[in-house]
Amino acid sequence: MVIVMNIKGIFAEYKEKRTNWLYDHMWIKRGLENLFAFLLCTLSALIFAFGFNCCMDLGSFASKALEIEPDLNFQKIASGGVSGISQVVVLFLEVIYEAVNGTGSSKGVFPESLLYSILYFAINVPVLILAWIGIGKRFTVFTLINVLETSLFMKLINCENLGFMQEIAIFIAENGGILSRAILGGVCTGLSCAIAFKIDASTGGIDIIAYYIALKKKTLVGKYSFIMNTITLICFTLLIITKEGWGNPDVVASHVGGAFYSVMYVLISKIIIDTINVRNKKMKVEIVTNRKDLGEFLIESVPHGATMVVGTGVYTGKERYIFTMVVSSYELSHLMKLIKKEDTTAFVQVIPLNSVSGRFYTKPVR
């Protein structure tokens, strides 16, 4: 037991010396932080590319590589985002054109590939400007890195180029069907977004808008991403059915079923994001102690205020001091260590909060 305590003491002393040394050499500290952020950006892009190519878009793979007609198991799952918004706008133009000019098809009238590219660029530019001005320059730079890496990995890591990816995609589609693809795809996308948010970056597009709103509202980011993506998917489904015909039951059933799995995919992504990304989660901490000076020590150590109430212990009849603080969840571990270090007899309870109103300090995004 003594040996274990000595080892812990040595590690704690080393950690403190390392921290102090890094603060004395801030350029090294910043460089290591940026290197770590870049590595996590790369991991985020890899996870998204794997999930998208293995689970989301198997229609073209099934028809080209497997030479089969894609059924429900291989049907594409729509993912929303800026690309989804671009598709909705193009579909809307096609539906309006067909409504104005009778029942004729709009195929060939609109250069879809060119329109998608123009719309994708036109939507992303103001979103990136919003990120640069409203969130942070470092956030925007690492978001661009993530987007570029994702584009690269989606070309390199796909079912048509890599044999093991083909085996994984076929196994998932044939054994679990579209349900397992929606679940696994949602997990991969959620992990990718959460890792990016963890380093104060994003995967681009709608996630930037969701992150901006969450910062202003001081709440969780996942629900805003879910709402915007779900609205996009519903609009896409209604428009594609309108274009192909409400009178065809097979068409309606196919697209409504696909929309159901797409919403499931977005919902799972939202749950994963809000579980891992704890930046805007708040905790109420109540500390019961016999040390009046503990409150001053705590507010000097964390960037938050505290409220003190004087009480009396029912069992002992002695005077006690009750301090109440609200902290971000990522600060909780540090706060608990400080309390334990200063007063080993303090009684602490932690209560999760759904929302906080009023002045509350949140670490700014660079």
C-alpha positions as a printed Julia matrix, in Angstrom:
366×3 Matrix{Float64}:
   0.0    0.0     0.0
   2.86   2.35    0.9
   4.59   1.57   -2.42
   1.39   2.36   -4.36
   1.01   5.68   -2.53
   4.66   6.54   -3.27
   4.17   5.76   -6.98
   1.05   7.96   -7.07
   2.99  10.74   -5.38
   5.83  10.47   -7.91
   3.39  10.61  -10.85
   1.55  13.58   -9.32
   4.84  15.43   -8.79
   5.95  14.66  -12.36
   2.61  15.84  -13.76
   2.84  19.1   -11.81
   6.41  19.72  -13.0
   5.44  18.95  -16.6
   2.46  21.32  -16.43
   4.57  24.12  -14.95
   7.28  23.59  -17.6
   4.74  23.77  -20.42
   3.27  26.99  -19.02
   6.8   28.42  -18.97
   7.17  27.43  -22.65
   3.78  28.4   -24.08
   4.83  28.04  -27.74
   5.6   24.35  -27.13
   2.3   23.92  -25.27
   0.34  25.52  -28.13
   2.22  23.45  -30.69
   1.44  20.19  -28.87
  -2.22  21.21  -28.51
  -2.49  21.93  -32.24
  -0.73  18.66  -33.13
  -3.15  16.75  -30.89
  -6.08  18.6   -32.48
  -4.8   17.72  -35.97
  -4.51  14.02  -35.06
  -8.07  14.01  -33.68
  -9.28  15.82  -36.82
  -7.73  13.03  -38.88
  -9.37  10.37  -36.71
 -12.73  12.16  -37.03
 -12.41  12.23  -40.84
 -11.43   8.53  -40.97
 -14.42   7.46  -38.87
 -16.86   9.49  -40.96
 -15.45   8.18  -44.26
 -15.64   4.59  -43.0
 -19.23   4.97  -41.78
 -20.41   6.75  -44.91
 -18.82   4.36  -47.42
 -19.67   1.17  -45.49
 -23.16   2.05  -44.32
 -24.68   5.08  -46.02
 -24.09   5.01  -49.78
 -24.14   1.41  -51.06
 -26.45   1.86  -54.06
 -23.75   2.67  -56.61
 -21.43   0.06  -55.08
 -24.12  -2.63  -55.42
 -24.84  -1.81  -59.07
 -21.2   -1.35  -60.17
 -19.08  -3.74  -58.1
 -21.67  -6.44  -57.33
 -23.61  -5.97  -60.59
 -26.97  -6.32  -58.84
 -30.03  -4.11  -58.68
 -29.94  -2.35  -55.26
 -32.74  -3.56  -52.97
 -33.81  -2.11  -49.59
 -30.72  -3.57  -47.87
 -28.42  -1.63  -50.22
 -30.62   1.48  -50.58
 -28.88   4.81  -49.95
 -29.58   6.39  -46.56
 -29.9   10.19  -46.87
 -27.66  12.05  -44.42
 -28.96  15.62  -44.52
 -26.4   18.41  -44.15
 -25.5   21.02  -46.74
 -25.49  18.4   -49.51
 -29.05  17.47  -48.47
 -30.14  21.12  -48.59
 -28.63  21.41  -52.09
 -30.61  18.35  -53.18
 -33.81  19.83  -51.73
 -33.34  23.1   -53.65
 -32.68  21.28  -56.95
 -35.69  19.0   -56.39
 -37.87  22.01  -55.59
 -36.84  23.68  -58.87
 -37.59  20.48  -60.8
 -41.02  20.07  -59.16
 -41.91  23.72  -59.88
 -40.75  23.36  -63.5
 -42.85  20.23  -64.03
 -45.89  21.85  -62.37
 -45.64  24.95  -64.58
 -44.95  23.04  -67.82
 -47.39  20.18  -67.33
 -46.47  16.6   -66.49
 -43.3   16.44  -68.62
 -40.07  15.39  -66.99
 -37.5   18.03  -66.04
 -34.65  15.62  -66.78
 -31.97  17.37  -68.82
 -33.43  20.83  -68.19
 -31.4   21.45  -65.03
 -27.66  20.6   -65.02
 -27.89  18.8   -61.68
 -24.16  18.25  -61.04
 -23.39  21.9   -61.75
 -26.34  23.08  -59.66
 -25.29  20.88  -56.71
 -21.76  22.27  -56.88
 -22.92  25.89  -57.07
 -25.43  25.47  -54.24
 -22.98  23.53  -52.06
 -20.43  26.33  -52.46
 -23.04  29.11  -52.08
 -24.35  27.65  -48.8
 -20.93  26.8   -47.33
 -19.36  30.22  -47.92
 -21.68  32.2   -45.56
 -21.54  29.31  -43.07
 -17.72  29.48  -42.99
 -17.88  33.28  -42.67
 -20.22  32.77  -39.7
 -17.69  30.36  -38.17
 -14.79  32.79  -38.69
 -16.61  35.82  -37.25
 -19.07  34.29  -34.79
 -17.19  31.29  -33.36
 -13.42  31.51  -33.8
 -10.56  31.54  -36.31
  -8.91  28.37  -34.96
 -12.31  26.65  -35.06
 -12.7   27.59  -38.74
  -9.18  26.45  -39.69
  -9.57  23.02  -38.08
 -13.06  22.69  -39.57
 -11.58  23.24  -43.04
  -8.85  20.68  -42.28
 -11.51  18.17  -41.21
 -13.6   18.77  -44.35
 -10.57  18.39  -46.66
  -9.42  15.21  -44.9
 -12.93  13.77  -45.05
 -13.1   14.42  -48.82
  -9.72  12.73  -49.27
 -10.53   9.67  -47.15
 -13.91   9.19  -48.83
 -12.08   8.82  -52.14
  -9.34   6.55  -50.76
 -11.28   4.41  -48.27
 -14.26   3.09  -50.2
 -15.79  -0.23  -51.16
 -14.64  -0.1   -54.77
 -10.94   0.38  -53.9
 -10.44  -1.79  -50.81
 -11.38  -5.47  -50.59
 -11.87  -5.57  -46.82
 -14.27  -2.6   -47.06
 -16.32  -4.56  -49.59
 -16.51  -7.53  -47.23
 -17.57  -5.34  -44.3
 -20.22  -3.5   -46.35
 -21.68  -6.71  -47.79
 -21.74  -8.41  -44.38
 -23.54  -5.47  -42.74
 -26.07  -5.1   -45.58
 -26.88  -8.81  -45.98
 -26.95  -9.78  -42.28
 -28.31  -6.66  -40.59
 -30.05  -4.95  -43.48
 -30.79  -1.26  -43.67
 -31.54  -1.08  -39.92
 -28.0   -2.1   -38.92
 -26.6    0.29  -41.54
 -28.61   3.18  -40.06
 -27.42   2.33  -36.53
 -23.74   1.83  -37.39
 -23.75   4.83  -39.74
 -25.29   6.98  -36.99
 -22.68   5.81  -34.48
 -19.81   6.58  -36.88
 -21.18  10.02  -37.81
 -21.92  10.84  -34.16
 -18.4    9.81  -33.11
 -16.88  11.83  -35.94
 -18.82  14.98  -35.04
 -18.27  14.56  -31.28
 -14.49  14.15  -31.71
 -14.41  17.3   -33.85
 -16.49  19.24  -31.3
 -14.2   17.97  -28.53
 -11.26  19.92  -30.0
 -13.41  22.98  -30.79
 -13.82  22.19  -34.48
 -16.62  20.69  -36.58
 -17.3   18.55  -39.63
 -18.61  21.6   -41.51
 -21.99  22.55  -42.98
 -24.99  22.35  -40.68
 -22.78  21.38  -37.72
 -21.27  24.88  -37.78
 -24.72  26.46  -37.5
 -25.73  24.01  -34.75
 -22.5   24.7   -32.84
 -23.01  28.48  -33.13
 -26.6   28.28  -31.82
 -25.52  25.96  -28.97
 -22.79  28.41  -27.93
 -25.23  31.31  -27.86
 -27.93  29.31  -26.06
 -25.34  27.62  -23.75
 -26.91  24.24  -24.36
 -26.21  20.93  -26.15
 -25.32  21.0   -29.84
 -26.8   17.64  -30.92
 -30.46  18.66  -30.76
 -30.0   21.6   -33.16
 -28.17  19.4   -35.66
 -30.97  16.82  -35.33
 -33.74  19.4   -35.89
 -32.13  20.93  -39.0
 -31.21  17.58  -40.55
 -34.67  16.14  -39.87
 -36.38  19.13  -41.52
 -34.08  18.69  -44.54
 -34.88  14.97  -44.77
 -38.64  15.55  -44.51
 -38.53  18.21  -47.26
 -36.43  15.92  -49.46
 -38.86  13.0   -48.98
 -41.96  15.1   -49.73
 -40.39  16.61  -52.86
 -39.05  13.33  -54.28
 -42.45  11.66  -53.81
 -44.16  14.67  -55.42
 -41.81  14.42  -58.37
 -42.18  10.65  -58.86
 -45.91  10.53  -58.09
 -48.07  10.2   -54.98
 -50.32   7.8   -56.88
 -47.68   5.05  -56.94
 -47.84   3.12  -53.61
 -44.46   1.46  -54.19
 -42.73   4.81  -54.68
 -44.37   6.31  -51.58
 -43.56   3.26  -49.42
 -39.96   3.14  -50.62
 -39.2    6.81  -49.92
 -41.13   6.97  -46.63
 -39.31   3.85  -45.44
 -35.98   5.33  -46.48
 -36.83   8.57  -44.65
 -37.64   6.61  -41.48
 -34.19   5.01  -41.46
 -32.55   8.34  -42.33
 -34.21  10.02  -39.32
 -33.11   7.08  -37.15
 -29.55   7.61  -38.4
 -29.7   11.34  -37.52
 -31.22  10.6   -34.08
 -28.46   8.12  -33.19
 -25.86  10.67  -34.31
 -27.48  13.25  -32.03
 -27.4   10.92  -29.01
 -23.72  10.07  -29.57
 -22.78  13.75  -29.99
 -24.54  14.9   -26.81
 -23.14  11.96  -24.82
 -19.49  12.69  -25.72
 -19.47  16.45  -26.27
 -19.88  17.89  -22.76
 -18.8   21.48  -23.42
 -22.2   23.02  -22.65
 -23.33  20.56  -19.97
 -23.65  22.2   -16.56
 -23.39  20.72  -13.07
 -24.62  22.13   -9.76
 -22.16  21.34   -6.96
 -23.11  21.62   -3.28
 -20.33  21.35   -0.69
 -20.98  20.98    3.04
 -17.87  21.78    5.1
 -16.74  23.18    8.42
 -14.18  25.44    6.71
 -15.43  28.94    5.93
 -12.33  29.77    3.85
 -12.98  26.92    1.39
 -15.27  29.14   -0.7
 -12.58  31.78   -1.29
 -10.11  29.06   -2.29
 -12.59  27.57   -4.8
 -13.48  30.83   -6.57
  -9.75  31.59   -6.91
  -9.19  28.16   -8.51
 -12.12  27.97  -10.97
 -13.65  30.81  -13.07
 -17.05  30.72  -11.35
 -18.71  32.31   -8.36
 -20.2   30.58   -5.33
 -22.99  31.15   -2.83
 -22.49  30.42    0.88
 -25.25  29.48    3.32
 -24.6   28.91    7.02
 -26.37  25.85    8.4
 -26.39  23.53   11.39
 -25.73  19.8    11.36
 -28.82  18.0    12.72
 -26.83  15.14   14.24
 -23.82  17.08   15.59
 -25.52  20.42   16.22
 -22.38  22.13   14.91
 -22.23  25.02   12.49
 -21.6   24.08    8.85
 -20.96  26.1     5.68
 -22.81  25.13    2.49
 -21.29  26.35   -0.79
 -23.22  26.14   -4.06
 -21.46  26.42   -7.43
 -22.42  25.8   -11.06
 -19.6   24.54  -13.29
 -19.21  23.03  -16.75
 -19.03  19.24  -16.68
 -15.46  19.22  -18.04
 -14.42  21.31  -14.98
 -16.02  18.93  -12.47
 -13.1   16.52  -12.13
 -10.67  19.37  -11.43
 -13.05  20.9    -8.86
 -13.5   17.59   -7.03
  -9.72  17.15   -6.78
  -9.38  20.65   -5.31
 -12.09  20.0    -2.71
 -10.59  16.65   -1.72
  -7.14  18.21   -1.43
  -8.31  21.08    0.8
 -10.91  19.29    2.95
 -11.02  15.49    3.02
 -14.11  15.54    5.28
 -16.25  17.75    2.98
 -19.59  16.31    1.82
 -20.19  16.96   -1.9
 -23.24  16.33   -4.06
 -23.4   16.9    -7.83
 -26.67  17.56   -9.69
 -26.89  17.68  -13.54
 -28.7   20.77  -14.88
 -30.84  20.95  -18.01
 -30.3   24.67  -18.56
 -28.73  27.74  -16.96
 -29.99  31.31  -17.28
 -27.95  34.39  -16.43
 -24.26  35.17  -16.43
 -22.14  32.03  -16.64
 -18.55  31.93  -17.81
 -17.86  29.54  -20.69
 -14.35  29.06  -22.02
 -14.29  30.91  -25.38
 -13.62  29.05  -28.62
 -10.42  30.2   -30.31
